[in-house]
Structures are given as C-alpha cells and as structure tokens.
Tab-separated table of C-alpha atoms in Angstrom:
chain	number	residue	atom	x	y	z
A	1	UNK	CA	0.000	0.000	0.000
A	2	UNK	CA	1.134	3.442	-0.782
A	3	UNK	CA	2.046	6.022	1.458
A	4	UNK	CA	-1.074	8.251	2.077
A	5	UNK	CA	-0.155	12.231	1.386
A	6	UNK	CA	-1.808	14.322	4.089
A	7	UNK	CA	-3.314	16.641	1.155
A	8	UNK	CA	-5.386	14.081	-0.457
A	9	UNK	CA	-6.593	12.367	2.751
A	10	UNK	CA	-7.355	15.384	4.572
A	11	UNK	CA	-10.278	16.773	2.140
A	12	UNK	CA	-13.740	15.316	2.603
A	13	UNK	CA	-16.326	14.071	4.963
A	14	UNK	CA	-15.579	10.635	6.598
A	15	UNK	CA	-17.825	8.924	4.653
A	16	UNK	CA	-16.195	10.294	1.188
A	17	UNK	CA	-12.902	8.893	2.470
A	18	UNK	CA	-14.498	5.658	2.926
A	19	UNK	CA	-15.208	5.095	0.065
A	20	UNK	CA	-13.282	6.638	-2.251
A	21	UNK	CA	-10.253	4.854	-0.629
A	22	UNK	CA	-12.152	1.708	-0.617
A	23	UNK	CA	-12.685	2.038	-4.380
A	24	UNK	CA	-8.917	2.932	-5.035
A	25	UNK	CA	-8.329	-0.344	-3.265
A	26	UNK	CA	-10.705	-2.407	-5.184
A	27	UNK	CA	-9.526	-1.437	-8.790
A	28	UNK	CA	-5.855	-1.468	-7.472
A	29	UNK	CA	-5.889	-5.054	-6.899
A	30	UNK	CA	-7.850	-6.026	-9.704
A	31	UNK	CA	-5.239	-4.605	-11.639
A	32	UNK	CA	-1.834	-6.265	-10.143
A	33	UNK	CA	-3.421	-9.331	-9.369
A	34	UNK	CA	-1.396	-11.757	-11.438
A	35	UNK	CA	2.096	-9.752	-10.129
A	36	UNK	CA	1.099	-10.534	-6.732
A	37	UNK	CA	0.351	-13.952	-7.842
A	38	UNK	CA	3.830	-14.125	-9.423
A	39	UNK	CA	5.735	-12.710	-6.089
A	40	UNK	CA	3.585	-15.174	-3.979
A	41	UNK	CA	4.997	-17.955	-5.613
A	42	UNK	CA	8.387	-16.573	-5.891
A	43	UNK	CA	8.755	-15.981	-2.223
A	44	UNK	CA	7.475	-19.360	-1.726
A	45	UNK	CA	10.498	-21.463	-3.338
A	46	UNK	CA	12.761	-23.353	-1.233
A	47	UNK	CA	16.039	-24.031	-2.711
A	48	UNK	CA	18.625	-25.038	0.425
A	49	UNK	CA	22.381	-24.173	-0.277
A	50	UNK	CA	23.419	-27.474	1.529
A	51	UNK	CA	20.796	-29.557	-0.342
A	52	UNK	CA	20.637	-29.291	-3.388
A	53	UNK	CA	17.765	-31.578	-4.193
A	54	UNK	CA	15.452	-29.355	-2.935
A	55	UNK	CA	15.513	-27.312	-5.808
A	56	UNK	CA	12.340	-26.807	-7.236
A	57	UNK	CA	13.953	-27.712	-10.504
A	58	UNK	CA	16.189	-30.187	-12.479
A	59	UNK	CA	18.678	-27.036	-13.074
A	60	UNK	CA	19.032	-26.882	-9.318
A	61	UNK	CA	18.190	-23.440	-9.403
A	62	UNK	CA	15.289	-21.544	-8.388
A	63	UNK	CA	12.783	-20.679	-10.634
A	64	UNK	CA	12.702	-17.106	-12.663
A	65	UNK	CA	9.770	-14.994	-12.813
A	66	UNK	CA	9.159	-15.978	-16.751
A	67	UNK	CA	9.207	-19.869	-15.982
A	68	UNK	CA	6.887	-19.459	-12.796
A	69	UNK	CA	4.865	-17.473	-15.194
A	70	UNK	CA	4.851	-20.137	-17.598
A	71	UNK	CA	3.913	-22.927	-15.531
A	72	UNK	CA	0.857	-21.316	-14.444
A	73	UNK	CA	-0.507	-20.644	-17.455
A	74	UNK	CA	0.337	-24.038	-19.305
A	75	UNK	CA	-0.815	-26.062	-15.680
A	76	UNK	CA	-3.551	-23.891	-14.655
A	77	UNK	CA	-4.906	-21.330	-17.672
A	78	UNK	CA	-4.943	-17.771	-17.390
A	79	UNK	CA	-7.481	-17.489	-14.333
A	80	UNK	CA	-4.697	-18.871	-12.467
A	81	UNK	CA	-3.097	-15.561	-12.466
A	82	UNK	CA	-6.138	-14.359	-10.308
A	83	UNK	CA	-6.387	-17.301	-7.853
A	84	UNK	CA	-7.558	-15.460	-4.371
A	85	UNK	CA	-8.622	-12.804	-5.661
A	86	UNK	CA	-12.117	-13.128	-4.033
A	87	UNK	CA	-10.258	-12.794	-0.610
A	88	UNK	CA	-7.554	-10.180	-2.089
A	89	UNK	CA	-10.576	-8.019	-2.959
A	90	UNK	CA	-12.003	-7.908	0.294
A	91	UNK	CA	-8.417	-7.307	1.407
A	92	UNK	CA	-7.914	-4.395	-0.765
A	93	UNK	CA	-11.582	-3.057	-0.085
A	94	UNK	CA	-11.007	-3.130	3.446
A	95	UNK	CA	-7.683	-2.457	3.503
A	96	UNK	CA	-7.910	1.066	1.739
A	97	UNK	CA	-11.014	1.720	3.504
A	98	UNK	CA	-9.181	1.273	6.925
A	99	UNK	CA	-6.145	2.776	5.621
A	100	UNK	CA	-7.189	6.134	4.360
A	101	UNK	CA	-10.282	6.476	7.499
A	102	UNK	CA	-7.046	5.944	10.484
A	103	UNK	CA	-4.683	8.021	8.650
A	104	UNK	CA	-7.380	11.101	8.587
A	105	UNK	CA	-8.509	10.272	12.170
A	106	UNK	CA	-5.181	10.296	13.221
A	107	UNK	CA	-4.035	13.215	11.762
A	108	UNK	CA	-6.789	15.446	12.631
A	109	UNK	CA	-5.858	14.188	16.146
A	110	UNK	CA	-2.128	15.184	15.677
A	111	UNK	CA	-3.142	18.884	14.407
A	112	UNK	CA	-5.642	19.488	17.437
A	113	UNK	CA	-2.563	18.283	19.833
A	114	UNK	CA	-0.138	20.371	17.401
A	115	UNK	CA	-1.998	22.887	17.973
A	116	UNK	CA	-2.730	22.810	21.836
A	117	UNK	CA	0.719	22.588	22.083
A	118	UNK	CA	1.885	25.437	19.966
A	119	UNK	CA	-0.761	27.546	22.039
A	120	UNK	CA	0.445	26.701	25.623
A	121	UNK	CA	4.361	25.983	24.560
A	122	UNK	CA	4.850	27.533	21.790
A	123	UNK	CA	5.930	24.432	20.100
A	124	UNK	CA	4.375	22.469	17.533
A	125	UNK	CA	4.422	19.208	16.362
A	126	UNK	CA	6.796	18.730	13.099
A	127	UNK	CA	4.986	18.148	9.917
A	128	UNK	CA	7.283	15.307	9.300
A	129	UNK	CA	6.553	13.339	12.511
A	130	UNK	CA	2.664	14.027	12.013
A	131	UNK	CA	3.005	12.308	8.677
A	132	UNK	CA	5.050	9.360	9.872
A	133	UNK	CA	2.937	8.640	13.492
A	134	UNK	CA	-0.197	8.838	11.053
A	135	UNK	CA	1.282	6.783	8.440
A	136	UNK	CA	2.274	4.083	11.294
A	137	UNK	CA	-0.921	3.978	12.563
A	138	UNK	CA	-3.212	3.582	9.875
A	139	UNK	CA	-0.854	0.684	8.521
A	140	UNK	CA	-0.989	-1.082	11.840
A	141	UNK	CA	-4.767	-0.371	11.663
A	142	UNK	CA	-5.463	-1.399	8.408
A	143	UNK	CA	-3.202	-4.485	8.903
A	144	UNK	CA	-4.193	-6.212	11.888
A	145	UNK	CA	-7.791	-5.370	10.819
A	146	UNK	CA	-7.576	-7.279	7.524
A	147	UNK	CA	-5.011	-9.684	8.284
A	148	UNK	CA	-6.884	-13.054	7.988
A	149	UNK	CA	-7.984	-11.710	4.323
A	150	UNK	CA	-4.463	-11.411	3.606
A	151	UNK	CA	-3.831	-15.190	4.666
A	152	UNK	CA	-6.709	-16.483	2.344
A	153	UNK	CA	-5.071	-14.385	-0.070
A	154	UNK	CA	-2.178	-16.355	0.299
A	155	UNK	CA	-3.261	-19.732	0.480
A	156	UNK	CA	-4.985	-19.598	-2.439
A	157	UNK	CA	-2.740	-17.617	-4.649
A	158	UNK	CA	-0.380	-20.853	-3.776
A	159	UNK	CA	-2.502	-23.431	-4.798
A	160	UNK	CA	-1.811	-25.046	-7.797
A	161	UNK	CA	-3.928	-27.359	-9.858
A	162	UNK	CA	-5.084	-29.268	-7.138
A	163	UNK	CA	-7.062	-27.190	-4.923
A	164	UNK	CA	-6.482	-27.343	-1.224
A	165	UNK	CA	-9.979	-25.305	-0.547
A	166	UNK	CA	-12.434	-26.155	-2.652
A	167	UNK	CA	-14.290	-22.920	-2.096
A	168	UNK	CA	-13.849	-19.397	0.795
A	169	UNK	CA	-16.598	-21.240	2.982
A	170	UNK	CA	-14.524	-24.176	3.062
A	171	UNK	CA	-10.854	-22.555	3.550
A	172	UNK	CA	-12.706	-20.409	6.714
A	173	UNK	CA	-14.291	-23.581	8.622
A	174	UNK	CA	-10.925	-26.010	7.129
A	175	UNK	CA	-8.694	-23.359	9.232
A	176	UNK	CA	-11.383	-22.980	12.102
A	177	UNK	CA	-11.457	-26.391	12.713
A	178	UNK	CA	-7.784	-27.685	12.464
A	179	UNK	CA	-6.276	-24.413	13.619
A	180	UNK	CA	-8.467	-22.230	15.520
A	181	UNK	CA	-8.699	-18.568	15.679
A	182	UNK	CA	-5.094	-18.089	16.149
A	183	UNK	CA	-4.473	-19.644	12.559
A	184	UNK	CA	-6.088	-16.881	10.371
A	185	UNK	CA	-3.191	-14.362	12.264
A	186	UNK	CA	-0.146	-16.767	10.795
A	187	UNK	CA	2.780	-13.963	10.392
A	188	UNK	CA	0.978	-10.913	11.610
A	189	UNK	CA	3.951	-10.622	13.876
A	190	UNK	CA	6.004	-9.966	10.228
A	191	UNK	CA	3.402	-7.830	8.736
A	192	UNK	CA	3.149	-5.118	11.249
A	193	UNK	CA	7.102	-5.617	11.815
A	194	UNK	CA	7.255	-3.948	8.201
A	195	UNK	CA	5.144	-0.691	9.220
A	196	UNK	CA	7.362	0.856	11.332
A	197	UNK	CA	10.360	0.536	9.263
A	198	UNK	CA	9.047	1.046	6.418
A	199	UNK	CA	7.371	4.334	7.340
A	200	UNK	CA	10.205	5.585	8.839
A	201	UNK	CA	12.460	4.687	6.026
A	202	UNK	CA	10.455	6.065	3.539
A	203	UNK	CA	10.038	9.479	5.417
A	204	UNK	CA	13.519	9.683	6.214
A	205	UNK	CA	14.251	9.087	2.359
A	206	UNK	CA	11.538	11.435	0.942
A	207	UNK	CA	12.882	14.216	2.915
A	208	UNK	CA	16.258	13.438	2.136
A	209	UNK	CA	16.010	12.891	-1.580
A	210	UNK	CA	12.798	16.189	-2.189
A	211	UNK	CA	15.803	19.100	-1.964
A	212	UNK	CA	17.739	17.540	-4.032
A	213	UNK	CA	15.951	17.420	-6.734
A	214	UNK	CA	12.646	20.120	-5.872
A	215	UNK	CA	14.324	22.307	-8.866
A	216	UNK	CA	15.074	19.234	-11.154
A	217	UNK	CA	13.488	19.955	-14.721
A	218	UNK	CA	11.816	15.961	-15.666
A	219	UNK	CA	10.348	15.137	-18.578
A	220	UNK	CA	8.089	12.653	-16.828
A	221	UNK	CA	6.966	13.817	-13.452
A	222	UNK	CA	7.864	16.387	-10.493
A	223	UNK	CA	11.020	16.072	-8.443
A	224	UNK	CA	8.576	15.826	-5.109
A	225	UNK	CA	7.070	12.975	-7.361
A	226	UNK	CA	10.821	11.513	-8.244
A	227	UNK	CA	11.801	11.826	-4.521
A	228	UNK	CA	8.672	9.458	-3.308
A	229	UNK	CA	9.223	6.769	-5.856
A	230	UNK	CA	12.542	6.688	-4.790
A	231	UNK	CA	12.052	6.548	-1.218
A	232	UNK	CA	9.821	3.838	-1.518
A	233	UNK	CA	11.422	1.661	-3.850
A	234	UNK	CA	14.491	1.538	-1.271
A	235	UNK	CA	12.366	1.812	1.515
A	236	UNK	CA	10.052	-1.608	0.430
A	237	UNK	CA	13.531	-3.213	-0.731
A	238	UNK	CA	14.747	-2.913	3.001
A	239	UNK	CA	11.973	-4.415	4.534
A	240	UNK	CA	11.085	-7.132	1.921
A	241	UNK	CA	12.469	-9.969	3.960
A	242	UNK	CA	9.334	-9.720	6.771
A	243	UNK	CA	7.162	-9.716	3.687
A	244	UNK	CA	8.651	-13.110	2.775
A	245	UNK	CA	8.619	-14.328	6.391
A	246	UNK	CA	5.162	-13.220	6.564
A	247	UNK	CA	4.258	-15.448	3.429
A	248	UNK	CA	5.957	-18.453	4.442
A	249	UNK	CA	4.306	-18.291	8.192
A	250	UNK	CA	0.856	-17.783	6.272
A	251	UNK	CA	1.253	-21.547	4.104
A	252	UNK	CA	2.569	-23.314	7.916
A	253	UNK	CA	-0.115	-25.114	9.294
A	254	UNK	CA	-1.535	-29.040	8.374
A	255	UNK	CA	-1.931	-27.729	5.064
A	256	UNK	CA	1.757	-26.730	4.174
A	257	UNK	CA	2.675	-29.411	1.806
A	258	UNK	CA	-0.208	-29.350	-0.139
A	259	UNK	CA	1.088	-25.370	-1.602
A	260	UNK	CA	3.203	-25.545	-4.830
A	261	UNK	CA	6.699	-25.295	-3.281
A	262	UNK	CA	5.065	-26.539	0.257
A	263	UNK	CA	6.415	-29.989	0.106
A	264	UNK	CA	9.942	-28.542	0.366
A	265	UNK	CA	9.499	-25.826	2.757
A	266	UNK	CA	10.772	-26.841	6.410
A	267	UNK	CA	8.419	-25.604	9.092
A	268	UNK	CA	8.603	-22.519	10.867
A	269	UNK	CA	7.067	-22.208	14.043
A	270	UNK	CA	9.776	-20.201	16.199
A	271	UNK	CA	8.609	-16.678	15.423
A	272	UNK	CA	10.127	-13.718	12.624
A	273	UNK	CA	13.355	-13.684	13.671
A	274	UNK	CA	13.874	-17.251	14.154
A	275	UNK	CA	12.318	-17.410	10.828
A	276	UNK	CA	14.356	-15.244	9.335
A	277	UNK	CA	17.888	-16.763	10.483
A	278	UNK	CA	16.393	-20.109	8.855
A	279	UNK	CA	15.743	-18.871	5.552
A	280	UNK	CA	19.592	-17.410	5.743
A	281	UNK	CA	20.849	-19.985	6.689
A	282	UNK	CA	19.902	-22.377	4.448
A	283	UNK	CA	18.682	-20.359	1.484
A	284	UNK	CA	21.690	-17.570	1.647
A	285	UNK	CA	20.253	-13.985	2.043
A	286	UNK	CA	18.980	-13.772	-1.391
A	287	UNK	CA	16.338	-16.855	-0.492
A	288	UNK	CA	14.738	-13.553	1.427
A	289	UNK	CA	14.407	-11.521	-1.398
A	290	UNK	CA	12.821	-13.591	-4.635
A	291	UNK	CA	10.180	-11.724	-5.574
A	292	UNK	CA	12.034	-8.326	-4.954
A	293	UNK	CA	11.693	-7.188	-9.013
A	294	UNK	CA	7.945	-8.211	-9.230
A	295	UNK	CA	6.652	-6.526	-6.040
A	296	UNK	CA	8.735	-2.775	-6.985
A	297	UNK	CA	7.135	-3.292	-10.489
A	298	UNK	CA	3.879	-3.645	-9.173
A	299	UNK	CA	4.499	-0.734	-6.342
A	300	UNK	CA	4.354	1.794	-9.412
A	301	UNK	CA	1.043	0.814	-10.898
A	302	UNK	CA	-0.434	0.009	-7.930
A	303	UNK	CA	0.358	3.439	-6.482
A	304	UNK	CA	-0.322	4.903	-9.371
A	305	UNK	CA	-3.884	3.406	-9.616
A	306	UNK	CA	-4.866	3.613	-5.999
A	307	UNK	CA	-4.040	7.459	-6.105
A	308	UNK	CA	-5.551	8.507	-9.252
A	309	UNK	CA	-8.803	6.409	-8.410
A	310	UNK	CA	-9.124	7.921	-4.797
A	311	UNK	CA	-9.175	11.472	-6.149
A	312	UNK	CA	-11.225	10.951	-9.523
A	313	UNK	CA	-13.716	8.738	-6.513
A	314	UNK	CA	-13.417	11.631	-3.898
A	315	UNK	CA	-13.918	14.678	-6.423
A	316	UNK	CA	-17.470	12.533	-7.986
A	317	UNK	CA	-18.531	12.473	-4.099
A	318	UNK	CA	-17.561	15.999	-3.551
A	319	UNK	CA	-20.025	16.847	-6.635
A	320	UNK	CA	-22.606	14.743	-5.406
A	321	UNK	CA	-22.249	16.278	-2.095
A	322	UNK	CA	-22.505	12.511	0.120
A	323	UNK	CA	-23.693	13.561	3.690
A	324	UNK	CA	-21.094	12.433	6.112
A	325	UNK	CA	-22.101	9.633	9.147
C-alpha cells in the first residue's frame, strides 16, 4: 500500500474517504493481481544451499519470474493468475477503507494536539513526525484489521492445480477447525514488523532525496514525485524480507505441503526472527528476497492506480455532495 499524502486524505467528509479509498483499493488489486500472484509464488520457493535436491527444478536453481509465469498458465490457464482474488478483494476493499479512514482520524488528532501545544508551549508538532505517526498507525490499523484476508489471499494464490480449498466457505471452517482462531493471524507478527520501518524509512528518504531534486526539470513527473518513488522503492527493498517471512508463516499449518513449493518448505514455528535466520541460513540472504523485481514493479502501478482512483472517486462524491455519518 502506498504512502497516504496528508493533502489528499485530509479533504472530505468521513464517509467520502471511505469510500473513495475503498474504491482505489478495489480497482488497485484487480489490476496487479497476477504480479502478486507471481511474487507469492516466488517468495514461496525453497532451494537449500546445503541440499541441493530441494531445488524446485532439475537445473538446481530456483525458478525465474518468466518460468513461474509459464507454468501457471500451461498447468492452470490464465485465471490462475487471479487465484484469491475473491479474498484479495475484500483485502484491498477493506484495507484502503481502513487505511485512508485511520490516517485522517489520526491526523486530525495530531493537528488538534499540534496545535494545543503550539498555544500553551509555543511548540508544535513537526509536519514530518505528524506524517510518519499517522502513516504508522493507519498501517498497523489497516493491517491487523484485515489480516486473515491477507492469509486467504495467500493460500490460495499458492494453490496449484489441485485445490487445497475447494471454495472461501470451506478454507474459513478447514482453518477454524484444524487451527483455531489463532491460525487466520499466521505472520501478523512480520506484517506489522514492516510498518514501522518502512514508514520511517520512507520518510527519512523522501525528505532526504525532495531538496535535491525540488528544482530538477523531468520530462516525466515532479522532483517531489521523483523523490517518493525513490524513497519507496528503497524503503520496500529494506523491509522485503518480513514480507517473505510473513508469506511463508501464512502456508505453515496441516496444510503446508499441499502449496506448490510446500512440500519442500521446512516448518517454521519459532517466530520472525527465528524465521528469518532459517531462511539465511539455508537459502543464503537472497532466499529472502525472490520476488524483490515483481513486487517494486507492481508498487508503481499500484500506487499509481490507488491514487488517481481515490481522487477521480473523492472529487465525484464531492459533486454529489454525500452527507457524512
């Protein structure tokens, strides 16, 4: 999910921001679907260093983006490039709904506070720090909030041919029944782990990188625009490796082996950063990374979509005037 600009999140009644970011959610993910397919499966190979015959193919080597591409299409047809997207959907839905409501909650709180503060003080709040506490917030929020959606996302994005849930229903009362509760929250340890950092990463960047090049004449966009592609590029490459812990804590469970890739995966059940020194140390440190090049090619479009939806949604609401609730 993109980081949310205080400009475009601050305009409009609660309701309007609802829905508007609920919409930019909804045709995001419609859009990137097969990429997220793609870096699902990606993140999902085992290939050990000091067993080789783990590799997911006869070449020993893990498999590329255009082969895992391939496979799905020749095994599985081109719908197979949208498997969970029912669950992704909601995800998305709810996600951006979540996202875009905490973030404007959050910072109207911050300016009253700023404000209270600059009156009895005379010191207010930095714009910078609004942005990031807000930022961190809303991702928590919309996170934790949506999480299980986010595991059904996965688990069925890493089915192959054979199904392992025949249907939503039947993935919901499957992981009710043989995992409880606690089962739909696989990884949300690793998924909120990647808000903080990534927030303050991309901040830190942003600011860093929007002098620098505020006067730059581009041909295809604004410096300020330049500056928060680049921060978030870097910023998502740092904290990719709790995005691939996250994934393979979602497939653990009594249905592990039963993923494409599951039947090699060892099983983690120590926590993220037990996880993580697993995965280095018998995949090397770029076993955390596949996927890398498919999720910062989707982070443009996906950005890019989500934004210019929310305002062309916002500005139709604004015309229609929605009351707010």
């Amino acid at each position: 999910m993109p980081a949310l600009p205080e400009t475009n999140t601050s305009k409009g009644t609660r309701s309007q921001v609802i829905v508007a970011g609920a919409a930019a959610g909804l045709v995001s993910r419609f859009c990137i679907a097969p990429l997220d397919v793609l870096k699902i499966r990606l993140q999902l190979q085992y290939h050990s260093l000091s067993d080789p015959l783990s590799s997911p193919t006869p070449s020993r080597k893990p498999l590329g983006v255009v082969q895992v591409a391939r496979n799905i299409f020749q095994h599985e047809g081109i719908t197979g490039f949208w498997k969970g997207n029912v669950p992704a959907e909601g995800l998305y839905l709810s996600y951006g709904a979540v996202q875009f409501w905490a973030y404007r909650t959050t910072t109207q709180g911050l300016n009253t506070l700023s404000d209270a503060l600059q009156r009895d003080y005379g010191r207010a709040i930095p714009g910078t720090a609004m942005s990031f506490v807000a930022g961190a917030a809303a991702g928590t929020a919309a996170t934790t909030a949506t999480y299980p959606l986010d595991l059904l996302r996965t688990r069925f994005a890493a089915q192959g041919p054979e199904r392992v849930y025949p249907s939503l229903l039947s993935s919901l009362r499957s992981i009710t029944q043989l995992e409880g509760p606690s089962g739909f929250f696989r990884g949300l340890g690793a998924g909120i782990g990647q808000i903080v950092p990534y927030m303050g990463l991309f901040f830190s960047l942003y600011e860093a990188l929007k002098p620098i090049l505020a006067d730059t004449a581009l041909p295809f966009g604004s410096g300020d625009a330049v500056a928060g592609v680049t921060a978030s590029v870097l910023a998502k490459s740092a904290v990719f490796p709790l995005d691939t812990v996250r994934k393979r804590l979602q497939v653990q469970g009594p249905t592990r082996t039963k993923y494409v890739g599951g039947q090699r995966m060892p099983v983690y059940e120590r926590g993220v950063i037990k996880t993580l020194g697993m995965i280095v140390k018998h995949e090397g440190a770029r076993g955390l990374y596949r996927g890398l090049s498919v999720s910062l090619v989707k982070a443009a479009p996906a950005s890019a979509v989500t934004m210019w939806t929310y305002e062309r949604v916002l500005g139709l609401l604004h015309r229609y005037d929605l009351p707010d609730t």
